[in-house]
Structures are given as structure tokens and as C-alpha cells.
GROMACS .gro file of N, CA and C in nm:
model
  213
    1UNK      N    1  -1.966   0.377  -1.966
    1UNK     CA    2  -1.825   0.402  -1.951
    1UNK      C    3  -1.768   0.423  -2.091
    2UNK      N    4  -1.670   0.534  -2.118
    2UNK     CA    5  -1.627   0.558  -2.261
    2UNK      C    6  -1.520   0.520  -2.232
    3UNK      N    7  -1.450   0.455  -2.344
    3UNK     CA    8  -1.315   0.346  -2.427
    3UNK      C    9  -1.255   0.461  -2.499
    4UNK      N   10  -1.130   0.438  -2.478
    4UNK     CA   11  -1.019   0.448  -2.608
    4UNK      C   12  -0.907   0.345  -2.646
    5UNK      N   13  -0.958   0.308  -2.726
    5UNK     CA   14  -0.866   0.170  -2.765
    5UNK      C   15  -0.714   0.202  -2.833
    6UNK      N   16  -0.626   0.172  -2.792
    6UNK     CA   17  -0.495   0.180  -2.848
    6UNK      C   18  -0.423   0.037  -2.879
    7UNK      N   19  -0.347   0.024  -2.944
    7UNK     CA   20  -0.298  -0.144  -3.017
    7UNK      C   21  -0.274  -0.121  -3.143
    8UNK      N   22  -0.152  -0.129  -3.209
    8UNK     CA   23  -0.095  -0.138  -3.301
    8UNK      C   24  -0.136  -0.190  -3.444
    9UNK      N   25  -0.220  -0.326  -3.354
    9UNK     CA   26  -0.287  -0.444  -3.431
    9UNK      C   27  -0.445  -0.401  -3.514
   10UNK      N   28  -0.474  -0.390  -3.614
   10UNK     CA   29  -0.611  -0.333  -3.665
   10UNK      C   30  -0.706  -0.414  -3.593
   11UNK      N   31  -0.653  -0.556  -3.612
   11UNK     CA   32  -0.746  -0.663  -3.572
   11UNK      C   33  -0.771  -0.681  -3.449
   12UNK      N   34  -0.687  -0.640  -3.343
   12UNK     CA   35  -0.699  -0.603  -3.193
   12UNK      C   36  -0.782  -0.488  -3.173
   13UNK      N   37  -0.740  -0.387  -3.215
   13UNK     CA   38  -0.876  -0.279  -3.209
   13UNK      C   39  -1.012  -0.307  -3.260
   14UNK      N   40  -1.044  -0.322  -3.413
   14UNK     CA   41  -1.174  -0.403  -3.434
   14UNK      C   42  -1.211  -0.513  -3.336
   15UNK      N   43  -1.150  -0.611  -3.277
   15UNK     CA   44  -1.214  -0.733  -3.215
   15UNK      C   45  -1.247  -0.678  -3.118
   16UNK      N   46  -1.167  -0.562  -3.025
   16UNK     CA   47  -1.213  -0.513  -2.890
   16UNK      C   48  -1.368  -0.439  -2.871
   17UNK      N   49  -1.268  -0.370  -2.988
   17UNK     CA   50  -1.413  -0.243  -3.076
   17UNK      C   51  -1.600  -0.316  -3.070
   18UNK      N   52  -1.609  -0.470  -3.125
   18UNK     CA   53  -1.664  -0.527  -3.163
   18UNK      C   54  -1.730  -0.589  -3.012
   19UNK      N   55  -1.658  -0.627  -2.942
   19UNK     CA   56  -1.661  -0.679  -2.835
   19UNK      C   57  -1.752  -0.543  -2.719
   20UNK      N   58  -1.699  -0.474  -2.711
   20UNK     CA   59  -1.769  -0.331  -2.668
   20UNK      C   60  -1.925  -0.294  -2.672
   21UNK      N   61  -1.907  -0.341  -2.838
   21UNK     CA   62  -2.061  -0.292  -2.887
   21UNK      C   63  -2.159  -0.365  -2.871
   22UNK      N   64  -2.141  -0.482  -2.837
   22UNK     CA   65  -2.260  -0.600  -2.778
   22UNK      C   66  -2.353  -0.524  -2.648
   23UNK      N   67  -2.229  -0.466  -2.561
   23UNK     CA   68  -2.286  -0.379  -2.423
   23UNK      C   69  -2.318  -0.245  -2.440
   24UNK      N   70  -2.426  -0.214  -2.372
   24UNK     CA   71  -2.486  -0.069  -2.375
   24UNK      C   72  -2.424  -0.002  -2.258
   25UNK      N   73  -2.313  -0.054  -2.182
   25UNK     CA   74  -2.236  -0.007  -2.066
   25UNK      C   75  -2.112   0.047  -2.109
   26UNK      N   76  -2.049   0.026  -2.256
   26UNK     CA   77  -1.952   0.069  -2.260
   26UNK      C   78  -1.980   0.179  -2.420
   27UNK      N   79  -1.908   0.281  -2.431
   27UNK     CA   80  -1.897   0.343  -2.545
   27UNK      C   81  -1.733   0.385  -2.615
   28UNK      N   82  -1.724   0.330  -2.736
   28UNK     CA   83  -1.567   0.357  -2.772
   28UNK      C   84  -1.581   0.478  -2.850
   29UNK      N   85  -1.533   0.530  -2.750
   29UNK     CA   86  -1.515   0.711  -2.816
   29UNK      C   87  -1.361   0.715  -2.947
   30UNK      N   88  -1.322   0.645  -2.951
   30UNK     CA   89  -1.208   0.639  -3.084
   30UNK      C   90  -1.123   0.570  -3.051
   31UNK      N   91  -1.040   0.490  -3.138
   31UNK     CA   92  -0.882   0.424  -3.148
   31UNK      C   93  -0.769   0.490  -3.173
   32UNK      N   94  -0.621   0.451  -3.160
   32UNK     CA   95  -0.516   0.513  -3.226
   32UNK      C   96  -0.468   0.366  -3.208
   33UNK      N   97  -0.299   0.415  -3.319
   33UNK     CA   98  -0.196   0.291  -3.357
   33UNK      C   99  -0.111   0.259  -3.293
   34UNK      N  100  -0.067   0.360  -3.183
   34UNK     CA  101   0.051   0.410  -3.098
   34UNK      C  102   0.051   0.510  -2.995
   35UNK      N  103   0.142   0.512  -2.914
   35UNK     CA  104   0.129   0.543  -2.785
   35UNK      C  105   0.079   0.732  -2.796
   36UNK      N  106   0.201   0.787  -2.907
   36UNK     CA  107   0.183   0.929  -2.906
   36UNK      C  108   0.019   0.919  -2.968
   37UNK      N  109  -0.004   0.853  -3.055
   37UNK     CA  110  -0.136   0.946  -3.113
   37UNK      C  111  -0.235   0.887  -2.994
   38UNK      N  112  -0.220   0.767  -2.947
   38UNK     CA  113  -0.324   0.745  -2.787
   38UNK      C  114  -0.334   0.888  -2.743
   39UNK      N  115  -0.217   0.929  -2.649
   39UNK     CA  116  -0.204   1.012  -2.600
   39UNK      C  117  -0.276   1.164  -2.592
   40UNK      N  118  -0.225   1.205  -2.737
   40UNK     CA  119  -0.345   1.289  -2.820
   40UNK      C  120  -0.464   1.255  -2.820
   41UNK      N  121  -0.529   1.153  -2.884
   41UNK     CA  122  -0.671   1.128  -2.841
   41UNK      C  123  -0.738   1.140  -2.775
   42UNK      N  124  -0.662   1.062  -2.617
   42UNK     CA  125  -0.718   1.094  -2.443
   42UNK      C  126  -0.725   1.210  -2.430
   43UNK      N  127  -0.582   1.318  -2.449
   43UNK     CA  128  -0.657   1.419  -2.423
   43UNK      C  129  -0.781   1.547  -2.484
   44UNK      N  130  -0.809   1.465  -2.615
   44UNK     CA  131  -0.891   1.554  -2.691
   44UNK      C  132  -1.065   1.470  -2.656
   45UNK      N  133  -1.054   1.352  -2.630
   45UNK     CA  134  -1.139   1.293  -2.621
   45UNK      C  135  -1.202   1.300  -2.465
   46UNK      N  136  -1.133   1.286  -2.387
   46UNK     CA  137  -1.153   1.254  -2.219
   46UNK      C  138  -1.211   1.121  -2.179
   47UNK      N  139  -1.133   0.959  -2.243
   47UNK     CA  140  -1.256   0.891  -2.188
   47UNK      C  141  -1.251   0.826  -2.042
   48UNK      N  142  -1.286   0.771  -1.991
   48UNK     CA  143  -1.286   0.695  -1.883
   48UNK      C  144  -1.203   0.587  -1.856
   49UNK      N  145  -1.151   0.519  -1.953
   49UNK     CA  146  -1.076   0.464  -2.004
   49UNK      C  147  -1.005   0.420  -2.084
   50UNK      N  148  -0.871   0.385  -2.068
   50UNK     CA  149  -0.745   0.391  -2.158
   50UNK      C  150  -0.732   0.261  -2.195
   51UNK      N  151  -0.773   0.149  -2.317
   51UNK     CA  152  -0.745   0.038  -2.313
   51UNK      C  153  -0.619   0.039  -2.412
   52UNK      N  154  -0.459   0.012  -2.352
   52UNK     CA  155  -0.366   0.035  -2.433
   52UNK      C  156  -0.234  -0.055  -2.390
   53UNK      N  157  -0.201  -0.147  -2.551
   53UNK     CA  158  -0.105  -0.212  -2.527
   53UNK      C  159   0.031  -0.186  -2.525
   54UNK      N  160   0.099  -0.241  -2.427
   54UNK     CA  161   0.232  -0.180  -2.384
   54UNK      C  162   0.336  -0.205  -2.466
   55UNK      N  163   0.305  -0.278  -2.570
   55UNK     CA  164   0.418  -0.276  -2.622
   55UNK      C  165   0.346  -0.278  -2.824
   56UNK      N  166   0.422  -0.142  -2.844
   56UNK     CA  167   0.404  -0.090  -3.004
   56UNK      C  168   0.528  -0.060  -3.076
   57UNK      N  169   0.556  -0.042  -3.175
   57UNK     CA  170   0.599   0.049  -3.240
   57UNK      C  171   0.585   0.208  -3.269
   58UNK      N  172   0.669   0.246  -3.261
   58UNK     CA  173   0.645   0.391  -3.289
   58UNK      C  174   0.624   0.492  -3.185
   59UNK      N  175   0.579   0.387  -3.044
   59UNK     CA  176   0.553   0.463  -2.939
   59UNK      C  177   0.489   0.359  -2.868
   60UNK      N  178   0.588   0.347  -2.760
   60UNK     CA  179   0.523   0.204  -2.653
   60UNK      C  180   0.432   0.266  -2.538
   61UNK      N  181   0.331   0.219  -2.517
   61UNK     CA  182   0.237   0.237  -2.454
   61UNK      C  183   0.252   0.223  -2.313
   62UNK      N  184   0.406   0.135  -2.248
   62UNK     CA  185   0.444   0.223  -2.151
   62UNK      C  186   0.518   0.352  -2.130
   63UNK      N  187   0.574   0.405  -2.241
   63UNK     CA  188   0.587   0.557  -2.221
   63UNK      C  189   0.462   0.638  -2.231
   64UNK      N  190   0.368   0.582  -2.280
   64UNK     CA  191   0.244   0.656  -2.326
   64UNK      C  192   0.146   0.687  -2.219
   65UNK      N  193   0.186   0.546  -2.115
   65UNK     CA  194   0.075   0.603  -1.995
   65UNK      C  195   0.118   0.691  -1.913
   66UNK      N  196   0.272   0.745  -1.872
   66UNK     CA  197   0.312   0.823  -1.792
   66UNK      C  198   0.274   0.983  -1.854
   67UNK      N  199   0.209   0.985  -2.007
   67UNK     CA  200   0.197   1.097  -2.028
   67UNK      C  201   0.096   1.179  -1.994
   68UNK      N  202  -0.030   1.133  -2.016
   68UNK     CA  203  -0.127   1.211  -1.942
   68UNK      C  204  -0.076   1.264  -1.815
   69UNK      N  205  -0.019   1.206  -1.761
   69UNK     CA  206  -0.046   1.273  -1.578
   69UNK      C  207   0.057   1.409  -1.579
   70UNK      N  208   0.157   1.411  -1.729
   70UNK     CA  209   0.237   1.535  -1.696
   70UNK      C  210   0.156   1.631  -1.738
   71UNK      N  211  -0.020   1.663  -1.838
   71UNK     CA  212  -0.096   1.706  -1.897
   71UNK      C  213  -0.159   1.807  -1.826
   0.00000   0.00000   0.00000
């Protein structure tokens, strides 16, 4: 299953990041800081999943999930 990690926090992305790589079931295809560059990512990336916290700066990650589906 491929990851895209989104979270504001460096240390939230590394710990998840980190957490991921123990399993040969999951693959983190890339991170972002905020909802818009998530957004961008998913769609350049395609992963399977969106791991993304709802609340950022710069771009909250509940505006961020309604965006793919207008894509």
C-alpha cells in the first residue's frame, strides 16, 4: 500500500515515515507541510493513501481533502 504523509510537524512526518518502514506492506511515496502542497503531491504521485492532519497552517487539511474529488 503507498502513503503520502501530510502534517505540518517534521517530527510527525519522520516518526510516521519511520514507523512505515519497519513494514514491507506499506510504501511512503513522499510528504508535504500543508494541505495545498498535499494536494499537489496526491495528484502527481497517486498513492493509496492520504495520511493528513486536519488541522495546519497555511492550508488545513480539511479543505485539502475535499480537493482531490473536484480533480
Amino acid at each position: 500500500m503507498t502513503l503520502l504523509l501530510v502534517d505540518d510537524h517534521p517530527v510527525v512526518r519522520d516518526g510516521l515515515r519511520g514507523m512505515f518502514a519497519t513494514s514491507p506492506d506499506f510504501e511512503v511515496l513522499g510528504d508535504a507541510s500543508d494541505g495545498p502542497q498535499g494536494v499537489a503531491l496526491a495528484a502527481r504521485l497517486d498513492p493509496d493513501v492520504v495520511l493528513m492532519d486536519l488541522r495546519m497552517p497555511g492550508g488545513s487539511g480539511v479543505a485539502a481533502i475535499a480537493e482531490p474529488a473536484r480533480l
